[in-house]
mmCIF file of N, CA and C in Angstrom:
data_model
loop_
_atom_site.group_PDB
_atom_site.id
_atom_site.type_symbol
_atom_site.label_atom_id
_atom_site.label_comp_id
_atom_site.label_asym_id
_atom_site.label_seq_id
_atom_site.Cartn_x
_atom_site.Cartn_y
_atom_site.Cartn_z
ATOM 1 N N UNK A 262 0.846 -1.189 0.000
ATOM 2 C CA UNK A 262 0.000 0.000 0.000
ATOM 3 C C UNK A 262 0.886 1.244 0.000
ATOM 4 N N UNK A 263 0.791 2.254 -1.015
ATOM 5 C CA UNK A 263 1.229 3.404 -1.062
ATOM 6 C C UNK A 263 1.247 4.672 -0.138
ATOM 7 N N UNK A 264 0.074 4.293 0.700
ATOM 8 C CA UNK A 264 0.002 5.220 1.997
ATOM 9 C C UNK A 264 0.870 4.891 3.276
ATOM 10 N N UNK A 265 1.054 6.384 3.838
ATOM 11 C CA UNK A 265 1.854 6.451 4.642
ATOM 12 C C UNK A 265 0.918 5.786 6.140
ATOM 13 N N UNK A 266 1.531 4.898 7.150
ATOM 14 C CA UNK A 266 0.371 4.473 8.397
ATOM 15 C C UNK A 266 1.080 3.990 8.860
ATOM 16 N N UNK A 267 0.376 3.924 10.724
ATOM 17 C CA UNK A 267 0.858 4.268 11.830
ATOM 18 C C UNK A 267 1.064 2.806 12.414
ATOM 19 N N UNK A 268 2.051 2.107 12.978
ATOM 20 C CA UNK A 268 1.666 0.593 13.054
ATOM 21 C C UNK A 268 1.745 0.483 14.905
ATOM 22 N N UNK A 269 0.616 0.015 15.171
ATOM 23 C CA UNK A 269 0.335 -0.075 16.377
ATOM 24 C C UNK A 269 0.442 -1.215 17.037
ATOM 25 N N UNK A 270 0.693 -1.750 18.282
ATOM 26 C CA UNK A 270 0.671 -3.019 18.751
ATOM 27 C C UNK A 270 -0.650 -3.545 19.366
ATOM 28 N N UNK A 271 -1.112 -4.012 18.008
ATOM 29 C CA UNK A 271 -2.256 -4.563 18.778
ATOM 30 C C UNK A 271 -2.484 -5.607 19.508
ATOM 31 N N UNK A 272 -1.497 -6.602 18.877
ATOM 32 C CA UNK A 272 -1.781 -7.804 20.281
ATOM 33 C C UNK A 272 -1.667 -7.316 22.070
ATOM 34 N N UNK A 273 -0.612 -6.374 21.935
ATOM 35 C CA UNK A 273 -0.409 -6.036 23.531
ATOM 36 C C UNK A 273 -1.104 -4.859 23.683
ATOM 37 N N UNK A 274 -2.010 -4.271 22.799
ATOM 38 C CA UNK A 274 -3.560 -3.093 23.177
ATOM 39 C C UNK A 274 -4.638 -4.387 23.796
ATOM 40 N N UNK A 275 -4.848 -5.757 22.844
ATOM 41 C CA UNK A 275 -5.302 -6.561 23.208
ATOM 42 C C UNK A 275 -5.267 -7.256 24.603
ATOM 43 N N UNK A 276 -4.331 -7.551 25.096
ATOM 44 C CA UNK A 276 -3.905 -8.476 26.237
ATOM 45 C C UNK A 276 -4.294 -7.347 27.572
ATOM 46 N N UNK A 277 -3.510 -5.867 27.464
ATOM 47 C CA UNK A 277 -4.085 -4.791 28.237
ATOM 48 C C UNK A 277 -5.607 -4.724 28.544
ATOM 49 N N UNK A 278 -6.309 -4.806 27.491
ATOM 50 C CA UNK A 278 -7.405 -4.724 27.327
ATOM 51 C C UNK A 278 -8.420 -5.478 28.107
ATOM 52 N N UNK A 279 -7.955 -6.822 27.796
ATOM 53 C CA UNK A 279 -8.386 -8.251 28.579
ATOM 54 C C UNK A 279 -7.970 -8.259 30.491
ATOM 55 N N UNK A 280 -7.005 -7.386 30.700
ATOM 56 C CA UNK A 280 -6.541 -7.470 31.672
ATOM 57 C C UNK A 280 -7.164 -6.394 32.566
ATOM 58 N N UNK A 281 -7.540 -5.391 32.083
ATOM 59 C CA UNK A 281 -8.404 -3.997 32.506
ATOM 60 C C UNK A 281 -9.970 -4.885 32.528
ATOM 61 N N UNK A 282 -10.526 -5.675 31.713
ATOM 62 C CA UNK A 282 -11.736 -5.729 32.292
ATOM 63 C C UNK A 282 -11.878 -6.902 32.875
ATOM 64 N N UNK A 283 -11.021 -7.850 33.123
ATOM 65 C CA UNK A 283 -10.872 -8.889 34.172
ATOM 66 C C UNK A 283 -10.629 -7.803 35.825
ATOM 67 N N UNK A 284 -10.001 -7.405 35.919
ATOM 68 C CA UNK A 284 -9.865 -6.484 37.049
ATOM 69 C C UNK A 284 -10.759 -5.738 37.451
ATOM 70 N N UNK A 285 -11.917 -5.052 36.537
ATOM 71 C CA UNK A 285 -12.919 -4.732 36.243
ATOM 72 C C UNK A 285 -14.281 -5.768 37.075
ATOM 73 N N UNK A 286 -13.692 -6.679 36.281
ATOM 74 C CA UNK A 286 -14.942 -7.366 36.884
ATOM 75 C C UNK A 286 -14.429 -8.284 38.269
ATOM 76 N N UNK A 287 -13.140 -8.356 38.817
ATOM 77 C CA UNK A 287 -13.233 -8.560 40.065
ATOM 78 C C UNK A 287 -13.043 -7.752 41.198
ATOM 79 N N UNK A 288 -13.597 -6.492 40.789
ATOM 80 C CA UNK A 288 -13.438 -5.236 41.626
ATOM 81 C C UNK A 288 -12.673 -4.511 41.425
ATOM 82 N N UNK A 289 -11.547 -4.739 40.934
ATOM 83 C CA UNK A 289 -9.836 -3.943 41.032
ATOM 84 C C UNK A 289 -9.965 -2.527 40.049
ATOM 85 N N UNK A 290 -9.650 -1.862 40.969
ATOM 86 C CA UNK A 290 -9.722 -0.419 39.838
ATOM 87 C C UNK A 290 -10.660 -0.022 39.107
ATOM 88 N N UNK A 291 -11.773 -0.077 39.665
ATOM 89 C CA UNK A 291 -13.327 0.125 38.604
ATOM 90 C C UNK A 291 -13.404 1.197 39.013
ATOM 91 N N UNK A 292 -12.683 2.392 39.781
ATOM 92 C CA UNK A 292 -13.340 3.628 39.682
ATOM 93 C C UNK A 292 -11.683 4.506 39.323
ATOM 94 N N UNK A 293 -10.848 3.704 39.001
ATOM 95 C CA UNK A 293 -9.726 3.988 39.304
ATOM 96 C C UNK A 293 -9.457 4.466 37.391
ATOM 97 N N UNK A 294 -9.138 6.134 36.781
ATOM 98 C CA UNK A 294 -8.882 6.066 35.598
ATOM 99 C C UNK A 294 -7.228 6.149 35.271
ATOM 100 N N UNK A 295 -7.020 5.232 34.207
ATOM 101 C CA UNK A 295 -5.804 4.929 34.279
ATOM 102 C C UNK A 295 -5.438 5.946 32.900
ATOM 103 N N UNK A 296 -4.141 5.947 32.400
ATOM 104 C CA UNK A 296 -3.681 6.426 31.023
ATOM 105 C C UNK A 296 -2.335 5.448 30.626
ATOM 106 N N UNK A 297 -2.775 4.421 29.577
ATOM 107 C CA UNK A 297 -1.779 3.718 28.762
ATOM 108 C C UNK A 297 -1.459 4.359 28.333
ATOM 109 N N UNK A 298 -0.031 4.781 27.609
ATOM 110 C CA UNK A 298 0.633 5.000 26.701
ATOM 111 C C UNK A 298 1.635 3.754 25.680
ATOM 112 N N UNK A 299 1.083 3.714 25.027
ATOM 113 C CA UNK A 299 2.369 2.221 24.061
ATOM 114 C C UNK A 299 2.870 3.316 22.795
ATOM 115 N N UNK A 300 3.598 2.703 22.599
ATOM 116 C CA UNK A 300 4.995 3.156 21.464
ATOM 117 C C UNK A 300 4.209 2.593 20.143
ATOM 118 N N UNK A 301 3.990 3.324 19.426
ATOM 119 C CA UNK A 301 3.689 3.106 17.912
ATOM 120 C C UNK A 301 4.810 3.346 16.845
ATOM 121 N N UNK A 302 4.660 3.163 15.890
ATOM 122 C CA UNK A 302 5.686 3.432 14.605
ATOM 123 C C UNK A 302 5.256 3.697 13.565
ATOM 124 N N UNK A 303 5.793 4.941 13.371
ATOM 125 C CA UNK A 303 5.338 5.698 11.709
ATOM 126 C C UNK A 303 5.654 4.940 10.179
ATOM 127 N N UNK A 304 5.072 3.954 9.481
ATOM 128 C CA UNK A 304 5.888 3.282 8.545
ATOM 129 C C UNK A 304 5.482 4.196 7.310
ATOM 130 N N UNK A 305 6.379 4.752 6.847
ATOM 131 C CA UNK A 305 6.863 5.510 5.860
ATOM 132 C C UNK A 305 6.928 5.087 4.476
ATOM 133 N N UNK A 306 5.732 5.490 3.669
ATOM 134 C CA UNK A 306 5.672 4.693 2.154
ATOM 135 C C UNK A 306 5.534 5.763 0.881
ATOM 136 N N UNK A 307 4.919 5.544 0.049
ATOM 137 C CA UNK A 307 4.991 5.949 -1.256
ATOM 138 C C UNK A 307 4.450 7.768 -0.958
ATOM 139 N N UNK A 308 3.496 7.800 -0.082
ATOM 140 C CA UNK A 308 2.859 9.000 0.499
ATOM 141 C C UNK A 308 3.729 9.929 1.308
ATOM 142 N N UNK A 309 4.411 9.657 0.881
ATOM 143 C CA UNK A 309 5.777 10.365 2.258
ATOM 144 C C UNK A 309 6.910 11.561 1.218
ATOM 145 N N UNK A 310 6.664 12.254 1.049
ATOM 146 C CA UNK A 310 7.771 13.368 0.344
ATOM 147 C C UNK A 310 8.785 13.842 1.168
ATOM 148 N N UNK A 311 9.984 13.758 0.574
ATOM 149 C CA UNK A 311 11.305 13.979 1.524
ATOM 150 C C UNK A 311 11.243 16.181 1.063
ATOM 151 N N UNK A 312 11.259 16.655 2.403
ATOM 152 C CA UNK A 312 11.130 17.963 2.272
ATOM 153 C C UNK A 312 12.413 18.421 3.056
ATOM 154 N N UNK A 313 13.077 19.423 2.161
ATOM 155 C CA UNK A 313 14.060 20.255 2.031
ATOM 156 C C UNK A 313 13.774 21.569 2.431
ATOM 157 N N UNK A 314 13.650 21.942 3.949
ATOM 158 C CA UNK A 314 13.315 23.457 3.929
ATOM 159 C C UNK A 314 14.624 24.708 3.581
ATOM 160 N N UNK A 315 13.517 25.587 2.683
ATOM 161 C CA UNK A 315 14.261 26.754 2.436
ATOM 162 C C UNK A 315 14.610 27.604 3.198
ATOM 163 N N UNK A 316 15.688 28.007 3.784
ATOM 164 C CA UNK A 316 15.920 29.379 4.826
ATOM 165 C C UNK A 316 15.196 30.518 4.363
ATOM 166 N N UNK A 317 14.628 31.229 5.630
ATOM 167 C CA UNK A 317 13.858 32.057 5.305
ATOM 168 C C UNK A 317 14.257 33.480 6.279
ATOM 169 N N UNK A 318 14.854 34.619 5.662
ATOM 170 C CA UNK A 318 15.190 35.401 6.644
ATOM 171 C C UNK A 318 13.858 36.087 7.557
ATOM 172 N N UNK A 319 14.834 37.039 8.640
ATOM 173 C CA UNK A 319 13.485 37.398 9.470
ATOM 174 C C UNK A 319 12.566 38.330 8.649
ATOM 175 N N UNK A 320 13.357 38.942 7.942
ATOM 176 C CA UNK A 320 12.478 40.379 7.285
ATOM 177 C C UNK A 320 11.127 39.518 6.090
ATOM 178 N N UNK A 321 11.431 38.254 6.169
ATOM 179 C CA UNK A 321 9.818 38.027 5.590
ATOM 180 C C UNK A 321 9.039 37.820 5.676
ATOM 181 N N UNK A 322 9.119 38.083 7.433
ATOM 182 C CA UNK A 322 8.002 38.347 8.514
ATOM 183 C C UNK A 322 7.974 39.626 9.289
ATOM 184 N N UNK A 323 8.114 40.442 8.156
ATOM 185 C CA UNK A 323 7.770 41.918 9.016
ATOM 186 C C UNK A 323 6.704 42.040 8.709
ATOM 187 N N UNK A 324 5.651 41.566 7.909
ATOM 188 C CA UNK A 324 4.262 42.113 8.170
ATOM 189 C C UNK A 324 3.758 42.910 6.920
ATOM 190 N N UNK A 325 5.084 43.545 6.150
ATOM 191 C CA UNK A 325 4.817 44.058 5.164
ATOM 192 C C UNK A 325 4.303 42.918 3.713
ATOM 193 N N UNK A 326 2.966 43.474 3.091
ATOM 194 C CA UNK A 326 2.436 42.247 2.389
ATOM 195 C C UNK A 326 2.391 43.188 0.869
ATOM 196 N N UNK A 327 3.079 44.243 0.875
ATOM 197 C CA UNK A 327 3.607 44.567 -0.861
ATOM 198 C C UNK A 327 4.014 43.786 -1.862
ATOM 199 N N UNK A 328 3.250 42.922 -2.217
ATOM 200 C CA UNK A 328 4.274 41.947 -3.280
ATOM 201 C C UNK A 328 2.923 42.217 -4.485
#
């Protein structure tokens, strides 16, 4: 696939998942809000343009719009 996408771990979103509502349902932490964070990875494909920025001095942000 030519698009650029994000690759996530889903088996271990899965297993978390299973493990939050087992705990859930034996009392543990049911009022308790948690925040996962897991590590994803950007896989980089056909949709992806390699960009070269141009220096840009300050004066082409003075505000003046004469062009």
């Amino acid at each position: 696939s030519p698009l650029t996408a994000v690759r996530q771990p889903k088996e271990l979103m899965g297993e978390i998942a299973v493990k939050m509502l087992i705990d859930a349902m034996n009392g543990e932490n049911a009022t308790e809000k948690q925040r996962i964070i897991l590590k994803s990875q950007l896989v980089k494909r056909a949709s992806v343009k390699n960009f070269n920025p141009v220096p840009v001095s300050a004066n082409s942000f003075s505000g003046n719009s004469n062009h």
